Amino acid sequence: MNEMAQLNMSELSISSVAPMLSMIVFALFILCVGVIKKDLSRSFYSVFCIIAIFVNVGLVLDFHGLSVSFFDMLLVDGISLVSQLIILLASALFIPLALSTKEYFEYTIAEYYALFLFMIAGFEFMVSSNNLLLIFIGLETSSLALYTLIALHNKAKSVEAAIKYFTMGSLSAGFFAFGVAMLYLTGGSIDLVQIGQSIKNFNLQQSLTALIGCVFIASAIGFKLSLIPFHTWVPDVYEGSNAPLAGYMSIVPKVAGFIVALRFFEMLSTSGMLWVKDMLYIVAVATMSLANIMALVQRDVKRMLAFSSIAHAGVVLCALVVGDTHANIALFFYWIMFVFANLGAFAMLWVARCDDKVCWDKRFKHPFEKFAGLIKILPSYAVIMAIFMVALAGIPPFSVFWGKMFLLSSLINSGYIVLSAIIMLNSAIAIYYYLKLIVYMFLKEPVVTDKNLYVANVSMALKVIVGIAVIGTIFAFLLAQPILGYIGYFVSAAGF
């Protein structure tokens, strides 16, 4: 019995699951404290969450090479470590945005912060496994927490957004579960490595069943990454969410989704399913092209940024089309460069929140007219927002430009010249709608001249986060080489 217990504990390997467990423990502690003492401030909860995130960073950085543990369900490799660090970085930038001048309902309750930490734990499980069951558990843990976080904004549109996201997310979860069942039916396993080995020896009937399973799982991944045609929920959900959470959704869930996609499609490619790269090629082109076209006609800045994030996801998907080490490094590097600019842009929308004091538009909260003539009212705000728009457009020397250049170099080196040209053409289209906001801010006359309406939500915490985003956006190129070296080390260690 003692030998059996020792064997089980060694298979469990608590150290490998420590980052997720620590996040869950911190979340449970917040819930307990919130029950005992109900009048704790937002500052306490925010600082506590940041401490939890930095403890998690320390546990993640304790890297000792490839590790398969937790009864062979948990895979700790370089890919999982880099993705966890990006998730934690974006989370650390997000949580201080709760410290706005005005107290909003969701930021005053302990459950909000506990759900936020549970969501991070779910993402960490997603990126640290080759086992489809554990990936599904991580996906649902993070998704259920995210649905609730959206609804806690306590506005009619927020509840509507949460219901839409929940409905589409439930359909996606059903697709994923059905796909896993099909793969298990044919291969007798839910581990991606074993499934890949089985697929090579399948007969025709087994191949057709496996193909159905792969299509369902690919559809679920497409929903998580908001790839066309699974993107329809994005603009409405982003519009109904508060601006910081919308920015967070445009970055972190997609990081987790891309890692699952990387592992899944890599398995299919090495198993001889040559149609995978063709499918990814078509979806990538359709996603970036149609999203950019739809962004051109948006009247609301937040909805424009929503379609922009879809287009960027399409660009990053091109790295999976190539599928080599250089492209995988480019995937992570692009997303790190994207984090600062996109989260900063959504943070500026949060800074400009006016709580219906002025109705610029009956339909939208952030119409372009709201920002008209902003250079005359708040010059610093206009300049900072312009920096984020120029960066997202991929104009040098700002952060996204370097991510895009490195990704293009990986495509060209692998012979994907046409795909590279399509990305550059889409970048030219995107410049139009990003510059549209700059034109409104710098060349239009202001509709409202009271600058206090634009700064009513500003606090020192918001200024610090926006400042970090600006510095990261402008000076990211100075750290490009170390970041690439760091990513390269971990991706190579993972064997991708």
Coordinates of C-alpha atoms in Angstrom, one line a residue:
M1 CA 0.0 0.0 0.0
N2 CA 2.8 2.4 0.8
E3 CA 4.5 1.7 -2.5
M4 CA 1.2 2.3 -4.2
A5 CA 0.8 5.6 -2.5
Q6 CA 4.3 6.7 -3.3
L7 CA 3.8 5.7 -7.0
N8 CA 0.6 7.7 -7.1
M9 CA 2.2 10.8 -5.5
S10 CA 5.1 10.6 -7.9
E11 CA 2.7 10.4 -10.9
L12 CA 0.8 13.3 -9.5
S13 CA 3.9 15.6 -9.4
I14 CA 2.6 18.5 -7.4
S15 CA 5.5 20.8 -8.5
S16 CA 4.3 20.6 -12.2
V17 CA 0.8 21.6 -11.3
A18 CA 1.9 24.2 -8.7
P19 CA 1.1 27.3 -10.9
M20 CA -2.5 26.3 -11.4
L21 CA -2.9 25.1 -7.8
S22 CA -1.5 28.4 -6.4
M23 CA -3.9 30.4 -8.5
I24 CA -6.9 28.3 -7.3
V25 CA -5.7 28.6 -3.6
F26 CA -5.5 32.4 -4.0
A27 CA -9.0 32.5 -5.5
L28 CA -10.5 30.4 -2.7
F29 CA -8.8 32.6 -0.2
I30 CA -10.4 35.7 -1.7
L31 CA -13.8 34.1 -1.5
C32 CA -13.3 33.2 2.1
V33 CA -12.0 36.7 3.0
G34 CA -14.9 38.2 1.1
V35 CA -17.4 36.2 3.2
I36 CA -15.8 37.1 6.5
K37 CA -15.2 40.8 5.7
K38 CA -17.5 42.4 3.1
D39 CA -16.1 46.0 3.2
L40 CA -12.6 45.4 1.8
S41 CA -11.5 47.9 -0.8
R42 CA -10.8 47.4 -4.5
S43 CA -7.2 48.3 -3.7
F44 CA -6.8 45.3 -1.4
Y45 CA -8.3 42.8 -3.9
S46 CA -6.3 44.3 -6.8
V47 CA -3.0 44.1 -4.9
F48 CA -3.8 40.6 -3.7
C49 CA -4.4 39.5 -7.3
I50 CA -1.2 41.1 -8.5
I51 CA 0.7 39.2 -5.7
A52 CA -1.0 36.0 -6.8
I53 CA 0.1 36.7 -10.4
F54 CA 3.7 37.3 -9.5
V55 CA 3.9 34.2 -7.2
N56 CA 2.6 32.4 -10.3
V57 CA 5.3 33.9 -12.5
G58 CA 7.9 32.6 -10.0
L59 CA 6.5 29.1 -10.1
V60 CA 6.4 29.2 -13.9
L61 CA 10.0 30.4 -14.3
D62 CA 11.1 27.4 -12.2
F63 CA 11.8 25.5 -15.4
H64 CA 13.7 22.2 -15.3
G65 CA 13.1 20.9 -18.8
L66 CA 10.3 18.9 -20.4
S67 CA 7.9 17.3 -17.9
V68 CA 5.0 15.0 -18.4
S69 CA 3.1 14.5 -15.2
F70 CA -0.2 14.5 -13.4
F71 CA -0.9 11.0 -14.6
D72 CA 0.5 11.9 -18.1
M73 CA -2.2 14.6 -18.5
L74 CA 0.0 17.7 -17.8
L75 CA 2.7 18.7 -20.3
V76 CA 5.1 21.3 -19.0
D77 CA 7.3 22.4 -21.9
G78 CA 8.7 25.6 -23.4
I79 CA 5.5 26.3 -25.3
S80 CA 3.4 26.2 -22.1
L81 CA 5.9 28.3 -20.1
V82 CA 6.1 31.1 -22.7
S83 CA 2.3 31.2 -23.1
Q84 CA 1.7 31.2 -19.4
L85 CA 4.1 34.2 -19.0
I86 CA 2.2 36.1 -21.7
I87 CA -1.1 35.3 -20.0
L88 CA 0.3 36.5 -16.6
L89 CA 1.8 39.6 -18.1
A90 CA -1.5 40.7 -19.7
S91 CA -3.4 39.8 -16.5
A92 CA -1.0 41.9 -14.4
L93 CA -1.6 44.9 -16.7
F94 CA -5.4 44.3 -16.7
I95 CA -6.3 44.1 -13.0
P96 CA -5.1 47.6 -11.9
L97 CA -7.6 49.0 -14.4
A98 CA -10.2 48.2 -11.7
L99 CA -8.9 51.2 -9.7
S100 CA -10.7 53.8 -11.6
T101 CA -11.9 57.0 -9.9
K102 CA -15.5 55.8 -9.8
E103 CA -16.5 52.6 -8.1
Y104 CA -18.2 50.2 -10.5
F105 CA -20.3 47.3 -9.2
E106 CA -18.2 44.5 -10.4
Y107 CA -15.0 45.9 -8.9
T108 CA -16.5 46.1 -5.4
I109 CA -17.2 42.4 -4.9
A110 CA -14.8 39.6 -4.0
E111 CA -16.3 37.2 -6.5
Y112 CA -15.1 39.3 -9.4
Y113 CA -11.4 38.9 -8.4
A114 CA -11.9 35.2 -7.5
L115 CA -13.4 34.5 -10.9
F116 CA -10.6 36.3 -12.5
L117 CA -8.0 34.0 -10.8
F118 CA -10.0 30.9 -11.6
M119 CA -10.1 32.0 -15.2
I120 CA -6.3 32.4 -15.3
A121 CA -6.0 28.9 -13.8
G122 CA -8.2 27.5 -16.6
F123 CA -6.0 29.2 -19.2
E124 CA -2.9 27.7 -17.7
F125 CA -4.4 24.2 -17.8
M126 CA -5.3 24.7 -21.5
V127 CA -1.8 25.6 -22.5
S128 CA -0.1 22.9 -20.4
S129 CA -1.6 19.8 -21.7
N130 CA -1.7 17.4 -24.6
N131 CA -4.7 15.6 -23.1
L132 CA -8.0 16.7 -24.7
L133 CA -9.9 16.1 -21.5
L134 CA -7.7 18.4 -19.4
I135 CA -7.8 21.0 -22.2
F136 CA -11.6 20.8 -22.2
I137 CA -11.7 21.3 -18.4
G138 CA -9.4 24.3 -18.7
L139 CA -11.5 25.7 -21.5
E140 CA -14.7 25.4 -19.6
T141 CA -13.3 26.7 -16.4
S142 CA -12.0 29.8 -18.0
S143 CA -15.1 30.3 -20.2
L144 CA -17.6 30.0 -17.4
A145 CA -15.6 32.5 -15.3
L146 CA -15.5 34.9 -18.3
Y147 CA -19.2 34.7 -19.0
T148 CA -19.8 35.8 -15.4
L149 CA -17.2 38.5 -15.4
I150 CA -19.0 40.1 -18.5
A151 CA -22.4 39.9 -16.9
L152 CA -21.1 41.5 -13.6
H153 CA -20.7 44.8 -15.4
N154 CA -24.4 45.1 -14.5
K155 CA -25.7 46.9 -17.6
A156 CA -28.4 45.7 -20.0
K157 CA -25.9 45.3 -22.9
S158 CA -23.5 43.4 -20.6
V159 CA -26.1 40.8 -19.7
E160 CA -27.0 40.5 -23.3
A161 CA -23.3 40.1 -24.3
A162 CA -22.8 37.4 -21.6
I163 CA -25.9 35.5 -22.8
K164 CA -24.7 35.7 -26.4
Y165 CA -21.2 34.6 -25.4
F166 CA -22.6 31.8 -23.2
T167 CA -24.9 30.5 -26.0
M168 CA -22.1 30.4 -28.6
G169 CA -19.6 29.1 -26.1
S170 CA -21.9 26.3 -25.1
L171 CA -22.3 25.3 -28.8
S172 CA -18.5 25.5 -29.1
A173 CA -18.0 23.3 -26.0
G174 CA -20.5 20.8 -27.5
F175 CA -18.5 20.7 -30.7
F176 CA -15.2 20.1 -28.8
A177 CA -16.7 17.3 -26.6
F178 CA -18.3 15.6 -29.7
G179 CA -14.9 15.8 -31.5
V180 CA -13.1 14.3 -28.6
A181 CA -15.6 11.5 -28.4
M182 CA -15.1 10.8 -32.2
L183 CA -11.3 10.7 -31.8
Y184 CA -11.6 8.4 -28.7
L185 CA -13.9 6.1 -30.6
T186 CA -11.4 5.6 -33.4
G187 CA -8.0 5.8 -31.5
G188 CA -8.9 4.7 -28.1
S189 CA -7.1 7.6 -26.5
I190 CA -7.6 11.3 -25.7
D191 CA -3.8 12.1 -25.7
L192 CA -2.8 14.1 -28.8
V193 CA 0.5 12.2 -29.2
Q194 CA -1.2 8.8 -29.1
I195 CA -4.0 10.0 -31.4
G196 CA -1.4 11.2 -33.9
Q197 CA 0.3 7.8 -33.9
S198 CA -3.0 6.0 -34.3
I199 CA -4.2 8.1 -37.3
K200 CA -1.3 6.9 -39.4
N201 CA -2.6 3.3 -39.2
F202 CA -6.3 4.1 -39.7
N203 CA -8.4 2.3 -42.3
L204 CA -10.9 4.3 -44.5
Q205 CA -13.9 4.1 -42.0
Q206 CA -11.7 5.1 -39.1
S207 CA -10.2 7.9 -41.1
L208 CA -13.7 9.3 -41.9
T209 CA -14.7 9.1 -38.2
A210 CA -11.5 10.8 -37.1
L211 CA -12.0 13.5 -39.8
I212 CA -15.4 14.3 -38.4
G213 CA -13.9 14.6 -34.9
C214 CA -11.1 16.9 -36.2
V215 CA -13.6 19.1 -38.0
F216 CA -15.6 19.5 -34.7
I217 CA -12.6 20.3 -32.6
A218 CA -11.2 22.7 -35.3
S219 CA -14.6 24.5 -35.2
A220 CA -14.4 24.9 -31.4
I221 CA -10.9 26.2 -31.7
G222 CA -12.1 28.6 -34.4
F223 CA -14.7 30.0 -32.0
K224 CA -12.1 30.5 -29.3
L225 CA -9.8 32.4 -31.7
S226 CA -12.8 34.3 -33.3
L227 CA -11.8 33.1 -36.8
I228 CA -14.2 33.6 -39.6
P229 CA -16.9 32.2 -39.9
F230 CA -17.0 31.7 -36.1
H231 CA -16.5 35.4 -35.3
T232 CA -20.1 36.6 -35.2
W233 CA -20.2 36.9 -31.4
V234 CA -17.1 39.2 -31.1
P235 CA -18.4 42.7 -31.9
D236 CA -21.5 42.4 -29.7
V237 CA -19.7 40.8 -26.8
Y238 CA -16.9 43.3 -26.9
E239 CA -19.4 46.2 -27.1
G240 CA -21.3 44.9 -24.1
S241 CA -18.3 44.2 -21.9
N242 CA -16.5 47.0 -20.1
A243 CA -13.5 48.3 -22.1
P244 CA -10.7 46.7 -20.0
L245 CA -12.3 43.3 -20.1
A246 CA -12.9 43.6 -23.8
G247 CA -9.2 44.3 -24.3
Y248 CA -8.3 41.4 -22.1
M249 CA -10.6 39.1 -24.1
S250 CA -8.9 40.2 -27.3
I251 CA -5.5 38.9 -26.0
V252 CA -5.5 36.2 -23.3
P253 CA -8.2 33.7 -24.4
K254 CA -6.6 33.8 -27.8
V255 CA -3.2 33.0 -26.5
A256 CA -4.6 29.9 -24.9
G257 CA -6.6 29.1 -28.0
F258 CA -3.5 29.4 -30.2
I259 CA -1.5 27.0 -28.1
V260 CA -4.3 24.4 -28.3
A261 CA -4.4 25.0 -32.0
L262 CA -0.6 24.7 -32.3
R263 CA -0.6 21.4 -30.6
F264 CA -3.7 20.0 -32.3
F265 CA -2.8 21.0 -35.9
E266 CA 0.8 20.0 -35.4
M267 CA -0.4 16.5 -34.5
L268 CA -2.6 16.4 -37.6
S269 CA 0.2 17.6 -39.9
T270 CA 2.7 15.1 -38.6
S271 CA 0.1 12.3 -39.0
G272 CA -0.2 12.8 -42.7
M273 CA -3.3 14.9 -42.9
L274 CA -2.0 17.3 -45.6
W275 CA -5.4 19.1 -45.9
V276 CA -4.7 20.8 -42.6
K277 CA -2.3 23.4 -44.0
D278 CA -4.6 24.2 -46.9
M279 CA -7.6 24.7 -44.5
L280 CA -5.5 26.9 -42.2
Y281 CA -4.3 28.9 -45.3
I282 CA -7.9 29.6 -46.5
V283 CA -9.2 30.4 -43.0
A284 CA -6.3 32.8 -42.3
V285 CA -6.8 34.7 -45.5
A286 CA -10.6 34.9 -45.1
T287 CA -10.2 36.0 -41.4
M288 CA -7.8 38.8 -41.9
S289 CA -9.4 40.0 -45.2
L290 CA -13.1 40.0 -44.2
A291 CA -12.4 41.4 -40.7
N292 CA -10.5 44.3 -42.2
I293 CA -13.3 45.1 -44.6
M294 CA -15.9 45.0 -41.9
A295 CA -13.7 47.2 -39.7
L296 CA -13.8 49.8 -42.4
V297 CA -17.5 50.5 -42.0
Q298 CA -17.8 50.5 -38.2
R299 CA -19.1 53.7 -36.6
D300 CA -18.0 52.7 -33.0
V301 CA -14.4 52.6 -32.0
K302 CA -14.8 49.6 -29.7
R303 CA -16.5 47.6 -32.5
M304 CA -13.7 48.7 -34.8
L305 CA -11.1 47.4 -32.4
A306 CA -13.1 44.1 -32.1
F307 CA -12.8 43.5 -35.8
S308 CA -9.2 44.6 -35.7
S309 CA -8.5 41.9 -33.1
I310 CA -10.1 39.3 -35.4
A311 CA -7.9 40.5 -38.3
H312 CA -4.8 40.2 -36.1
A313 CA -5.8 36.7 -35.1
G314 CA -6.0 35.9 -38.8
V315 CA -2.4 37.2 -39.3
V316 CA -1.1 35.2 -36.4
L317 CA -2.8 32.1 -37.7
C318 CA -0.4 32.2 -40.7
A319 CA 2.3 31.1 -38.3
L320 CA 0.4 27.8 -37.9
V321 CA 0.3 27.4 -41.7
V322 CA 4.1 27.3 -41.8
G323 CA 4.4 25.3 -38.6
D324 CA 8.2 25.3 -38.2
T325 CA 10.3 26.6 -35.3
H326 CA 10.8 30.1 -36.8
A327 CA 7.1 30.5 -37.3
N328 CA 6.2 29.4 -33.8
I329 CA 8.7 31.9 -32.4
A330 CA 7.1 34.5 -34.6
L331 CA 3.6 33.6 -33.2
F332 CA 4.7 34.4 -29.6
F333 CA 6.7 37.4 -30.5
Y334 CA 3.9 38.9 -32.5
W335 CA 1.4 38.4 -29.6
I336 CA 3.8 40.0 -27.1
M337 CA 4.2 43.1 -29.3
F338 CA 0.4 43.1 -29.8
V339 CA -0.4 43.0 -26.0
F340 CA 0.8 46.5 -25.2
A341 CA -0.8 48.3 -28.1
N342 CA -4.2 46.6 -28.0
L343 CA -4.6 46.6 -24.2
G344 CA -3.5 50.2 -24.2
A345 CA -6.1 51.1 -26.8
F346 CA -8.9 49.5 -24.8
A347 CA -7.6 51.1 -21.6
M348 CA -7.9 54.5 -23.3
L349 CA -11.6 53.8 -24.0
W350 CA -12.0 53.0 -20.3
V351 CA -10.3 56.3 -19.4
A352 CA -12.8 58.1 -21.7
R353 CA -15.9 56.5 -20.2
C354 CA -18.5 59.1 -19.6
D355 CA -21.5 57.2 -18.0
D356 CA -24.1 58.7 -20.3
K357 CA -23.5 62.3 -19.2
V358 CA -23.3 63.1 -22.9
C359 CA -25.1 61.1 -25.6
W360 CA -22.9 61.3 -28.7
D361 CA -24.9 58.5 -30.3
K362 CA -28.1 56.7 -29.4
R363 CA -26.7 53.4 -30.5
F364 CA -23.0 53.4 -29.6
K365 CA -21.0 54.2 -26.5
H366 CA -17.7 55.1 -28.3
P367 CA -18.7 56.6 -31.7
F368 CA -15.9 58.3 -33.7
E369 CA -17.6 61.6 -33.1
K370 CA -16.9 61.3 -29.4
F371 CA -13.2 61.7 -30.2
A372 CA -13.6 64.6 -32.7
G373 CA -11.2 67.5 -32.0
L374 CA -9.7 65.8 -29.0
I375 CA -6.3 67.3 -29.7
K376 CA -7.8 70.7 -28.8
I377 CA -9.4 69.4 -25.6
L378 CA -6.9 66.9 -24.2
P379 CA -3.7 66.9 -26.3
S380 CA -2.0 64.2 -24.3
Y381 CA -5.0 61.8 -24.6
A382 CA -5.1 62.4 -28.4
V383 CA -1.4 61.7 -28.8
I384 CA -1.4 58.5 -26.7
M385 CA -4.5 57.1 -28.5
A386 CA -2.8 58.0 -31.9
I387 CA 0.3 56.1 -30.8
F388 CA -1.7 53.0 -30.1
M389 CA -3.6 53.3 -33.5
V390 CA -0.4 53.8 -35.4
A391 CA 1.2 50.8 -33.6
L392 CA -1.8 48.5 -34.4
A393 CA -1.6 49.6 -38.0
G394 CA 1.9 48.1 -38.1
I395 CA 3.7 51.4 -38.8
P396 CA 7.4 51.5 -37.7
P397 CA 9.0 51.9 -35.3
F398 CA 6.2 50.8 -33.0
S399 CA 5.7 47.3 -31.5
V400 CA 3.3 45.5 -33.8
F401 CA 5.5 46.4 -36.8
W402 CA 8.4 44.3 -35.5
G403 CA 6.1 41.4 -34.7
K404 CA 4.7 41.6 -38.3
M405 CA 8.1 41.8 -39.8
F406 CA 9.4 38.7 -38.0
L407 CA 6.3 36.8 -39.0
L408 CA 6.6 37.8 -42.6
S409 CA 10.3 36.8 -42.6
S410 CA 9.3 33.3 -41.4
L411 CA 6.6 33.1 -44.2
I412 CA 9.0 34.2 -46.9
N413 CA 11.8 31.9 -45.7
S414 CA 9.3 29.0 -46.0
G415 CA 8.2 30.0 -49.5
Y416 CA 4.8 31.5 -48.7
I417 CA 5.3 34.6 -50.9
V418 CA 1.6 35.0 -51.8
L419 CA 0.5 34.7 -48.2
S420 CA 3.0 37.3 -47.2
A421 CA 1.7 39.6 -50.0
I422 CA -1.9 39.1 -48.7
I423 CA -0.8 40.1 -45.2
M424 CA 0.9 43.3 -46.5
L425 CA -2.2 44.2 -48.6
N426 CA -4.4 43.7 -45.5
S427 CA -2.0 45.9 -43.5
A428 CA -2.5 48.6 -46.1
I429 CA -6.3 48.3 -45.7
A430 CA -6.1 48.4 -41.9
I431 CA -4.2 51.7 -42.0
Y432 CA -7.3 53.4 -43.3
Y433 CA -9.6 52.6 -40.3
Y434 CA -6.8 53.2 -37.7
L435 CA -6.0 56.6 -39.3
K436 CA -9.8 57.4 -39.4
L437 CA -9.7 57.8 -35.6
I438 CA -6.6 59.9 -35.8
V439 CA -8.2 62.2 -38.4
Y440 CA -11.2 62.6 -36.1
M441 CA -9.0 63.5 -33.1
F442 CA -6.6 65.9 -35.0
L443 CA -8.6 67.3 -37.9
K444 CA -12.2 67.5 -36.8
E445 CA -13.9 70.1 -34.6
P446 CA -14.8 69.0 -31.1
V447 CA -18.5 68.2 -30.4
V448 CA -18.1 68.7 -26.7
T449 CA -15.4 71.0 -25.2
D450 CA -15.7 70.1 -21.5
K451 CA -12.5 68.0 -20.9
N452 CA -13.8 66.9 -17.5
L453 CA -16.1 64.6 -19.3
Y454 CA -13.2 62.7 -20.7
V455 CA -11.1 62.4 -17.5
A456 CA -13.8 61.6 -15.0
N457 CA -12.7 58.0 -14.8
V458 CA -8.9 58.7 -14.6
S459 CA -7.0 57.5 -11.5
M460 CA -3.3 57.1 -10.8
A461 CA -3.5 53.3 -11.5
L462 CA -5.0 53.9 -14.9
K463 CA -2.2 56.5 -15.7
V464 CA 0.5 54.0 -14.7
I465 CA -1.0 51.1 -16.8
V466 CA -1.5 53.4 -19.8
G467 CA 2.1 54.7 -19.3
I468 CA 3.5 51.1 -19.3
A469 CA 1.5 50.3 -22.4
V470 CA 2.9 53.4 -24.2
I471 CA 6.5 52.6 -23.2
G472 CA 6.0 49.0 -24.3
T473 CA 4.5 50.1 -27.6
I474 CA 7.2 52.7 -28.4
F475 CA 10.4 51.0 -27.0
A476 CA 9.6 47.3 -27.5
F477 CA 12.1 47.1 -30.4
L478 CA 15.0 47.8 -27.9
L479 CA 14.2 44.4 -26.2
A480 CA 13.3 42.6 -29.4
Q481 CA 16.5 40.6 -29.6
P482 CA 16.4 39.4 -25.9
I483 CA 12.7 38.5 -26.2
L484 CA 13.3 36.5 -29.4
G485 CA 16.2 34.7 -27.8
Y486 CA 14.2 33.9 -24.7
I487 CA 11.2 32.6 -26.8
G488 CA 13.5 30.7 -29.1
Y489 CA 15.1 28.8 -26.2
F490 CA 11.8 27.7 -24.8
V491 CA 10.2 26.8 -28.2
S492 CA 13.3 24.8 -29.1
A493 CA 13.2 23.0 -25.8
A494 CA 9.6 22.0 -26.5
G495 CA 10.7 20.4 -29.8
F496 CA 8.4 22.5 -32.0

